Structure formats: C-alpha cells, structure tokens
C-alpha cells in the first residue's frame, strides 16, 4: 500500500468510527513518523525479527460476546469488559457517575470528553519515542479511559478485563488511560487473556496520570496466549506527593517484550514497581523496568522476581535513575531470577544512573537455581521434590503476590502460577 493510500485508508477508518478531527490528525502525524523511527532498545535481548507490526489496514471488527464467559452482573462492581475491539460491558455505580467518575471505551472518551481526553492522551507516552509507539497511535483500535475527579477516593477495585480476539485476523492495539486528579485514590486491576488460536500481535499501552497527592494501586494479571507476540509499554507520570504502586504478574504464554516506567515528576512522589514473571517452553521475555527520580525527596523502588523453565529465556533490566537536582531522593532495586533448567537462559541486570550527590541508591541482583538448603529442609520432611520446588518458588514470588489487592485475582494468579510450574516441571 502506498503512503497516500495508507493515509486515505486511515481517514476512511477514522470517519467510520466517528472520531473527532483531533484524533484523526494525531493518527496521521503518528503514521508519518513510522518511517523515521526504529524499534525500541532492549539491553541483551533480541526481538527485532518478531512480527509486532501487522501490515494491514485499520479496520473495525465486532467480536461475538457469546464466545466468552462473563461473571454474573453485580450492581456494586466497577468493571469494564472488552473483547477485541468490542466493549461488552461497563458497570459503574450511579453514585460514582454522579461524583464525576468517567469509565468508558477510549473512542467514546475522544468523542464525548474531547477536551479532557486531549489534555492527557499520549502525554506520558509520546508517539515519537519509537516505531511501536507511533504505530500504536496510528492504528489504535481498542482501549479504555478512566477519570477520577479531584478528592474522590474509591476503596473498591476498578476492574478491566481485556480479551484478545484471536478468532479474528486482527491485531490488538489497545490503550488504557487512567487519570487520578488531585487528592483522588483508586485501585485498578487489569486482566489480559486471549481467545482463539490465530497468530496475532498485541500492542498494549497504559498511561497512569497521578496528579498531586493522588494514589493509584495498579495490578495486572497478564495471561495472553501462546500465539501472541506482545509489546507492552506502561508509564506513570507521578506528581507532587503522589503515590503509584505497580504489581504485575506476567504469565503470558507467548513471546513478550515490554517497558515499565515510573516518572517521579513532583517533589515527594513515590513509586514501587513490582513484577513476577514465569517463562516456559521456548518462550522469550525481555523487560525494562525503569524508575526516574526528577523531583526532590522522591522514592523509586523496583522489585522483580522471575522463574525460568524448560528452554525459555527471561531478561530483567532494572533501571534506577536520579537526575541532577533531585536531592534527598532514593532509588533501590532488586532483580532476582531462578533458573530451573540447564537449557534455560536468564539474566538480571541492575542499572543505576545517578547524577546527584545527596541521595540514597542501591541494588541487588541474583541468577541461579533454587536454594539447596531450602530444598533439603522440605524434602527431609517427606515433601516430594517437585512439590518442594513449587513451595520454594511460591515463597520466592510472595513479595509481589501479596501486593495484589483483590483476593480473587491473587487466587487466579496462584492458579496460573501452579499450572505453568507444573507444566514446566514435566520436561526438566
């Protein structure tokens, strides 16, 4: 497809979707950037031959909600369900609607809340950052928008269930934008799954805008399918005295590469980025987890734990950066990987970039097998070796498991964890 035809096709698709001119203009600008940009960089990890971009027009395809199983409706649950490009359900109690909370799909937000949407959409993540961020904006086909007004505090978790529809021949290009206005407080839980066996890429991006004195607890259970090549980018812009907690269980079965970024922009901000990952078979996973201290007296923490089984590969890059002027700040990280097979490959790379004197900074990293002393203790009490290994691994991953705010989601994560470990142990 020539450039002119591709641009005209984007115009036609945008008009079919009833998008405002402002979004179409941004799509076209992003498309023009694609020829000038390269894929993102990932230290010690090769993914440049993966099919992360599908060369096809932007099209709108409705997914059949009868294909998926939904929980029973509950008036008190705050939830949005998207299957492919289709929004299946939005549940937002009236009292929250009356308080000004907005929970909707990304395109309704662009149409009905255009000023608010344009103020924040792709401001933390810029389309010009790399080829995949430009592609993401140009070919965006799904996503959601959540806005929490000033001083609104919600104790009940807000749930987002996003299901990739691989019964279709369509990539999933999904964007989540969460804006927590000043003094607000929320818990947000995301669950990613796949239905169908077609091989399709997923380009998944999340922007968290934590304005001054706000709090966002963001949890994600990633469970995309084995035929999906995934690129994700998740970034939080964190204001003065704002607080962001990430807790991610990366349980995808397919190849995955991703960036998690916490930008501590205002004085006194806090970010704690926690992740666990399990890899099996010939799976390849590479993660950059970065926290950057811009503001004074900010705290940035990273805690990554991984388990590698069979012939898989897992790379953790933990990047803590304190820029000049961010005095009184703290950056600390732990990157630990258990290698459970002679054929597995893994690395944990702590990187500290410090450009200020009056700071605290530290890191820890380890790559190796299960602690033999722990194994001996359990097996000496009659516990079979494979069960003992799973018990040790559960304890090893406990710091992130315990950070998931929903008991149901913790139980889901433990169930998936047990399945992946059991499957992986069959081939050791």
Coordinates of C-alpha atoms in Angstrom, one line a residue:
X1 CA 0.0 0.0 0.0
X2 CA 1.4 3.4 -1.0
X3 CA 1.8 6.1 1.7
X4 CA -1.0 8.1 0.1
X5 CA -3.4 5.2 0.0
X6 CA -2.5 4.2 3.6
X7 CA -3.2 7.7 4.9
X8 CA -6.5 7.8 3.0
X9 CA -7.4 4.4 4.5
X10 CA -6.8 5.8 8.0
X11 CA -9.0 8.8 7.2
X12 CA -11.8 6.5 6.0
X13 CA -11.5 4.2 9.0
X14 CA -11.5 7.2 11.4
X15 CA -14.6 8.6 9.8
X16 CA -16.3 5.2 10.0
X17 CA -15.5 5.2 13.7
X18 CA -17.0 8.7 14.1
X19 CA -13.8 10.0 15.6
X20 CA -13.1 13.7 16.2
X21 CA -10.8 15.6 13.8
X22 CA -8.2 16.0 16.6
X23 CA -7.8 12.2 16.9
X24 CA -7.6 11.7 13.2
X25 CA -4.9 14.5 12.9
X26 CA -2.9 12.7 15.6
X27 CA -3.2 9.4 13.8
X28 CA -1.9 10.8 10.6
X29 CA 1.0 12.6 12.3
X30 CA 1.9 9.3 14.0
X31 CA 1.7 7.4 10.7
X32 CA 4.2 9.9 9.1
X33 CA 6.6 9.2 12.0
X34 CA 6.7 5.5 11.4
X35 CA 9.2 5.7 8.5
X36 CA 11.6 7.8 10.7
X37 CA 11.7 5.7 13.8
X38 CA 13.2 2.4 15.0
X39 CA 12.1 -0.3 17.3
X40 CA 12.7 0.2 21.0
X41 CA 16.0 -0.9 22.5
X42 CA 16.3 -3.7 25.0
X43 CA 19.7 -4.5 26.5
X44 CA 20.9 -8.1 26.0
X45 CA 17.6 -9.1 24.3
X46 CA 16.9 -9.7 20.6
X47 CA 13.3 -9.3 19.4
X48 CA 13.7 -7.2 16.2
X49 CA 12.6 -10.1 13.9
X50 CA 9.3 -10.6 15.8
X51 CA 6.0 -9.9 14.0
X52 CA 5.0 -7.0 16.3
X53 CA 3.5 -4.9 13.5
X54 CA 0.9 -6.3 11.1
X55 CA 0.9 -4.8 7.7
X56 CA -2.8 -4.4 7.1
X57 CA -5.3 -1.5 7.1
X58 CA -7.1 -0.2 10.1
X59 CA -10.4 -2.0 10.2
X60 CA -13.3 -2.3 12.6
X61 CA -14.4 -5.9 13.5
X62 CA -17.1 -6.8 16.0
X63 CA -16.4 -9.7 18.3
X64 CA -19.1 -12.2 19.3
X65 CA -19.7 -11.8 23.1
X66 CA -21.2 -15.3 23.1
X67 CA -17.7 -16.6 22.7
X68 CA -16.6 -15.5 26.2
X69 CA -17.9 -16.4 29.6
X70 CA -18.7 -13.4 31.9
X71 CA -19.2 -13.2 35.6
X72 CA -22.8 -12.6 36.8
X73 CA -23.7 -8.9 36.9
X74 CA -23.3 -7.1 40.3
X75 CA -24.6 -3.6 40.8
X76 CA -21.7 -2.8 43.2
X77 CA -18.9 -4.0 40.9
X78 CA -16.9 -1.3 39.0
X79 CA -15.9 -3.1 35.8
X80 CA -15.3 -2.8 32.0
X81 CA -15.0 -5.8 29.7
X82 CA -13.6 -5.5 26.2
X83 CA -13.4 -8.4 23.7
X84 CA -11.2 -7.5 20.9
X85 CA -12.4 -4.1 19.7
X86 CA -15.9 -4.6 21.2
X87 CA -16.9 -3.2 24.6
X88 CA -19.1 -5.9 26.1
X89 CA -20.0 -4.3 29.4
X90 CA -19.4 -1.2 31.5
X91 CA -20.5 -1.3 35.2
X92 CA -20.2 2.0 37.0
X93 CA -22.4 2.6 40.1
X94 CA -24.6 5.7 39.8
X95 CA -23.2 7.3 42.9
X96 CA -19.7 7.3 41.2
X97 CA -21.2 8.7 38.0
X98 CA -22.8 11.5 40.0
X99 CA -19.4 12.2 41.6
X100 CA -18.0 12.8 38.1
X101 CA -16.1 9.5 37.6
X102 CA -15.8 8.5 33.9
X103 CA -15.3 4.9 32.8
X104 CA -15.7 4.3 29.1
X105 CA -14.0 3.0 26.0
X106 CA -11.2 5.1 24.5
X107 CA -13.2 6.3 21.5
X108 CA -16.3 7.4 23.4
X109 CA -13.9 9.4 25.6
X110 CA -12.4 11.0 22.5
X111 CA -15.8 11.9 21.2
X112 CA -17.7 12.9 24.4
X113 CA -14.9 14.2 26.6
X114 CA -12.7 15.6 23.9
X115 CA -11.0 18.4 25.9
X116 CA -10.2 16.1 28.9
X117 CA -9.1 13.3 26.6
X118 CA -6.8 15.5 24.5
X119 CA -5.2 17.0 27.7
X120 CA -3.9 13.6 28.8
X121 CA -3.9 11.1 26.0
X122 CA -0.4 10.0 24.9
X123 CA 1.2 12.8 27.0
X124 CA 3.1 10.3 29.3
X125 CA 3.9 8.0 26.3
X126 CA 4.9 10.0 23.3
X127 CA 4.2 8.7 19.7
X128 CA 7.7 9.8 18.6
X129 CA 9.5 7.6 21.2
X130 CA 9.9 4.6 18.8
X131 CA 8.4 2.8 15.9
X132 CA 5.9 0.9 18.1
X133 CA 4.6 3.9 19.9
X134 CA 4.0 5.6 16.6
X135 CA 2.3 2.5 15.2
X136 CA 0.2 2.3 18.3
X137 CA -1.4 5.7 17.8
X138 CA -1.8 5.4 14.1
X139 CA -3.5 2.0 14.3
X140 CA -5.2 2.2 17.7
X141 CA -8.3 0.0 17.7
X142 CA -9.3 -0.6 21.3
X143 CA -8.9 0.7 24.8
X144 CA -10.5 2.5 27.8
X145 CA -10.5 5.7 29.7
X146 CA -10.9 6.2 33.4
X147 CA -11.1 9.6 35.1
X148 CA -11.3 10.1 38.8
X149 CA -12.2 13.7 39.8
X150 CA -10.4 15.7 42.5
X151 CA -10.6 14.3 46.0
X152 CA -12.7 11.3 45.0
X153 CA -11.4 8.2 46.8
X154 CA -12.7 4.7 45.8
X155 CA -11.9 1.8 48.0
X156 CA -13.4 -0.9 45.8
X157 CA -11.1 -2.0 43.0
X158 CA -11.9 -0.9 39.4
X159 CA -11.6 -4.0 37.2
X160 CA -10.8 -4.1 33.5
X161 CA -11.0 -7.4 31.6
X162 CA -9.4 -7.2 28.2
X163 CA -9.7 -10.3 25.9
X164 CA -7.7 -10.5 22.7
X165 CA -9.9 -12.0 20.0
X166 CA -7.7 -14.4 18.1
X167 CA -10.7 -15.9 16.4
X168 CA -10.3 -12.9 14.1
X169 CA -7.3 -12.0 11.9
X170 CA -6.8 -8.6 13.6
X171 CA -4.0 -7.2 15.8
X172 CA -5.0 -5.8 19.2
X173 CA -3.8 -2.3 19.6
X174 CA -5.1 -1.2 23.0
X175 CA -4.6 1.9 25.1
X176 CA -5.6 2.4 28.7
X177 CA -5.6 5.9 30.1
X178 CA -6.1 6.4 33.8
X179 CA -6.2 10.0 35.2
X180 CA -6.3 10.3 39.0
X181 CA -6.9 14.0 39.7
X182 CA -5.6 15.8 42.8
X183 CA -6.2 14.1 46.1
X184 CA -8.0 11.1 44.5
X185 CA -7.4 7.5 45.3
X186 CA -8.1 4.2 43.4
X187 CA -7.2 0.6 43.0
X188 CA -7.2 -0.6 39.4
X189 CA -7.0 -4.3 38.3
X190 CA -6.4 -5.4 34.8
X191 CA -6.7 -9.0 33.4
X192 CA -5.4 -9.8 29.9
X193 CA -6.4 -13.0 28.2
X194 CA -6.7 -14.5 24.7
X195 CA -9.5 -16.4 23.0
X196 CA -8.7 -18.2 19.7
X197 CA -5.6 -19.7 18.0
X198 CA -4.8 -17.3 15.2
X199 CA -1.3 -15.7 15.4
X200 CA -1.8 -12.0 16.0
X201 CA 0.3 -9.3 17.6
X202 CA -0.8 -7.3 20.7
X203 CA 0.4 -3.8 21.2
X204 CA -0.7 -2.8 24.7
X205 CA -0.1 0.6 26.3
X206 CA -1.0 2.1 29.7
X207 CA -0.7 5.7 30.9
X208 CA -1.2 6.5 34.5
X209 CA -1.5 10.2 35.3
X210 CA -1.2 10.5 39.1
X211 CA -1.7 14.2 39.9
X212 CA -0.6 15.9 43.1
X213 CA -1.5 14.0 46.3
X214 CA -3.2 11.2 44.4
X215 CA -2.8 7.4 44.8
X216 CA -3.0 4.7 42.2
X217 CA -2.6 1.0 43.0
X218 CA -2.3 -0.7 39.6
X219 CA -2.3 -4.5 39.4
X220 CA -2.2 -6.6 36.2
X221 CA -2.5 -10.3 35.5
X222 CA -1.2 -10.8 32.0
X223 CA -2.2 -14.1 30.5
X224 CA -2.1 -13.7 26.7
X225 CA -1.9 -16.7 24.5
X226 CA 1.0 -18.7 23.1
X227 CA 0.3 -17.5 19.5
X228 CA 0.6 -13.8 20.6
X229 CA 3.7 -11.7 20.2
X230 CA 3.3 -8.9 22.7
X231 CA 4.8 -5.5 23.1
X232 CA 3.6 -3.5 26.1
X233 CA 4.5 -0.1 27.4
X234 CA 3.3 1.1 30.8
X235 CA 4.2 4.5 32.2
X236 CA 3.1 6.6 35.2
X237 CA 3.6 10.3 35.4
X238 CA 3.6 11.0 39.2
X239 CA 3.0 14.4 40.7
X240 CA 3.9 16.1 44.0
X241 CA 3.4 13.7 46.9
X242 CA 1.6 11.3 44.6
X243 CA 1.9 7.6 45.1
X244 CA 1.9 4.8 42.5
X245 CA 2.2 1.0 43.1
X246 CA 2.6 -1.4 40.3
X247 CA 2.1 -5.1 40.9
X248 CA 2.3 -7.2 37.7
X249 CA 2.1 -11.0 37.2
X250 CA 3.5 -11.6 33.8
X251 CA 2.1 -15.1 32.8
X252 CA 1.8 -14.7 29.0
X253 CA 2.5 -17.9 27.1
X254 CA 3.9 -16.2 24.1
X255 CA 7.0 -14.1 23.4
X256 CA 6.8 -10.8 25.2
X257 CA 8.9 -7.6 25.3
X258 CA 8.0 -4.6 27.4
X259 CA 8.8 -1.4 29.2
X260 CA 7.5 -0.2 32.6
X261 CA 8.3 3.4 33.5
X262 CA 7.6 5.5 36.6
X263 CA 8.4 9.2 36.2
X264 CA 8.6 10.9 39.6
X265 CA 8.0 14.4 38.4
X266 CA 6.9 16.2 41.6
X267 CA 8.6 16.6 45.0
X268 CA 7.8 13.8 47.5
X269 CA 6.5 11.4 44.9
X270 CA 6.6 7.6 45.5
X271 CA 6.8 4.7 43.0
X272 CA 7.1 1.0 43.8
X273 CA 7.3 -1.2 40.7
X274 CA 6.8 -4.9 41.4
X275 CA 6.8 -7.7 38.9
X276 CA 6.9 -11.5 38.7
X277 CA 7.4 -13.5 35.5
X278 CA 7.3 -17.2 34.7
X279 CA 8.6 -18.4 31.3
X280 CA 8.2 -21.9 29.8
X281 CA 8.9 -24.0 26.7
X282 CA 10.8 -21.9 24.1
X283 CA 9.3 -18.6 25.3
X284 CA 11.4 -15.4 25.2
X285 CA 10.6 -12.5 27.5
X286 CA 12.5 -9.2 28.0
X287 CA 11.6 -6.4 30.4
X288 CA 12.9 -2.9 31.1
X289 CA 11.6 -1.7 34.5
X290 CA 12.6 1.9 35.0
X291 CA 12.0 4.4 37.8
X292 CA 13.3 8.0 37.2
X293 CA 13.6 10.5 40.1
X294 CA 13.0 14.0 38.7
X295 CA 11.6 15.7 41.8
X296 CA 13.3 16.3 45.2
X297 CA 12.8 13.8 48.0
X298 CA 11.2 11.2 45.8
X299 CA 11.4 7.4 46.3
X300 CA 11.7 4.9 43.5
X301 CA 11.7 1.2 44.2
X302 CA 11.9 -1.8 41.8
X303 CA 11.4 -5.5 42.8
X304 CA 11.5 -8.1 40.0
X305 CA 11.3 -11.9 40.5
X306 CA 11.4 -14.4 37.7
X307 CA 11.3 -18.2 37.2
X308 CA 12.7 -19.7 34.0
X309 CA 11.7 -23.3 33.0
X310 CA 12.5 -25.6 30.1
X311 CA 14.3 -23.9 27.2
X312 CA 12.9 -20.4 27.8
X313 CA 14.6 -17.0 28.2
X314 CA 13.9 -14.2 30.6
X315 CA 15.8 -10.9 30.8
X316 CA 15.1 -8.3 33.6
X317 CA 16.7 -4.9 33.2
X318 CA 16.1 -2.8 36.3
X319 CA 16.9 0.9 35.7
X320 CA 17.0 3.4 38.5
X321 CA 17.9 7.0 37.6
X322 CA 18.2 10.1 39.8
X323 CA 18.7 13.2 37.7
X324 CA 20.6 16.3 38.7
X325 CA 18.6 18.4 41.2
X326 CA 16.6 15.5 42.7
X327 CA 18.4 15.7 46.0
X328 CA 17.2 13.8 49.0
X329 CA 15.8 11.1 46.8
X330 CA 16.1 7.3 47.0
X331 CA 16.4 4.6 44.3
X332 CA 16.6 1.0 45.3
X333 CA 16.0 -2.2 43.3
X334 CA 16.1 -6.0 43.5
X335 CA 16.2 -8.2 40.4
X336 CA 16.2 -12.0 41.2
X337 CA 15.8 -14.9 38.8
X338 CA 15.6 -18.6 39.4
X339 CA 16.8 -20.9 36.6
X340 CA 15.1 -24.3 36.8
X341 CA 16.6 -26.0 33.7
X342 CA 20.0 -26.5 32.1
X343 CA 18.5 -25.3 28.8
X344 CA 17.0 -22.1 30.2
X345 CA 18.7 -18.7 29.8
X346 CA 18.3 -15.7 32.0
X347 CA 19.8 -12.5 33.3
X348 CA 19.1 -9.8 35.9
X349 CA 20.7 -6.5 35.1
X350 CA 20.6 -3.7 37.7
X351 CA 21.5 -0.3 36.3
X352 CA 21.9 2.8 38.4
X353 CA 22.3 6.2 36.7
X354 CA 23.0 8.8 39.5
X355 CA 23.6 12.4 38.8
X356 CA 23.1 13.9 42.3
X357 CA 25.2 13.6 45.5
X358 CA 22.7 13.9 48.3
X359 CA 20.8 10.7 47.6
X360 CA 20.4 7.0 48.6
X361 CA 20.8 4.4 45.9
X362 CA 21.3 0.6 45.9
X363 CA 20.7 -2.6 44.0
X364 CA 20.7 -6.3 44.4
X365 CA 20.7 -9.0 41.7
X366 CA 20.9 -12.8 41.6
X367 CA 20.6 -15.5 39.0
X368 CA 20.7 -19.2 39.9
X369 CA 18.9 -22.4 40.9
X370 CA 16.6 -23.0 43.9
X371 CA 18.4 -22.7 47.3
X372 CA 19.6 -26.3 48.1
X373 CA 19.3 -25.7 51.8
X374 CA 15.6 -24.8 51.5
X375 CA 15.1 -27.9 49.3
X376 CA 16.8 -30.2 51.8
X377 CA 14.7 -28.8 54.6
X378 CA 11.4 -29.5 52.8
X379 CA 12.4 -32.9 51.3
X380 CA 13.8 -34.1 54.7
X381 CA 10.2 -33.7 56.0
X382 CA 8.8 -36.0 53.3
X383 CA 7.8 -33.5 50.7
X384 CA 8.4 -34.7 47.1
X385 CA 11.0 -32.8 45.2
X386 CA 8.7 -31.2 42.6
X387 CA 6.2 -30.1 45.2
X388 CA 9.1 -28.7 47.3
X389 CA 10.3 -26.7 44.3
X390 CA 6.9 -25.2 43.8
X391 CA 6.7 -24.3 47.5
X392 CA 10.1 -22.5 47.4
X393 CA 9.1 -20.7 44.2
X394 CA 5.8 -19.6 45.8
X395 CA 7.8 -18.1 48.7
X396 CA 10.3 -16.5 46.3
X397 CA 7.4 -14.7 44.5
X398 CA 5.5 -13.9 47.6
X399 CA 6.5 -10.2 47.7
X400 CA 4.5 -9.4 44.5
X401 CA 1.7 -12.0 45.1
X402 CA 0.8 -10.3 48.4
X403 CA 0.6 -6.9 46.7
X404 CA -2.4 -7.8 44.5
X405 CA -5.3 -6.0 46.3
X406 CA -8.0 -8.4 45.2
X407 CA -8.2 -11.8 46.8
X408 CA -9.9 -13.3 43.7
X409 CA -7.1 -12.0 41.5
X410 CA -4.4 -13.3 43.9
X411 CA -6.1 -16.7 43.7
X412 CA -6.2 -16.5 39.9
X413 CA -2.5 -15.6 39.8
X414 CA -1.6 -18.5 42.1
X415 CA -3.7 -20.9 39.9
X416 CA -1.9 -19.8 36.7
X417 CA 1.4 -19.9 38.5
X418 CA 0.8 -23.5 39.7
X419 CA -0.2 -24.5 36.1
X420 CA 2.8 -23.0 34.5
X421 CA 5.2 -24.5 37.1
X422 CA 3.6 -28.0 36.8
X423 CA 3.7 -27.9 33.0
X424 CA 7.3 -26.7 33.0
X425 CA 8.5 -29.3 35.5
X426 CA 7.3 -32.2 33.2
X427 CA 10.3 -31.5 30.9
X428 CA 13.0 -30.9 33.5

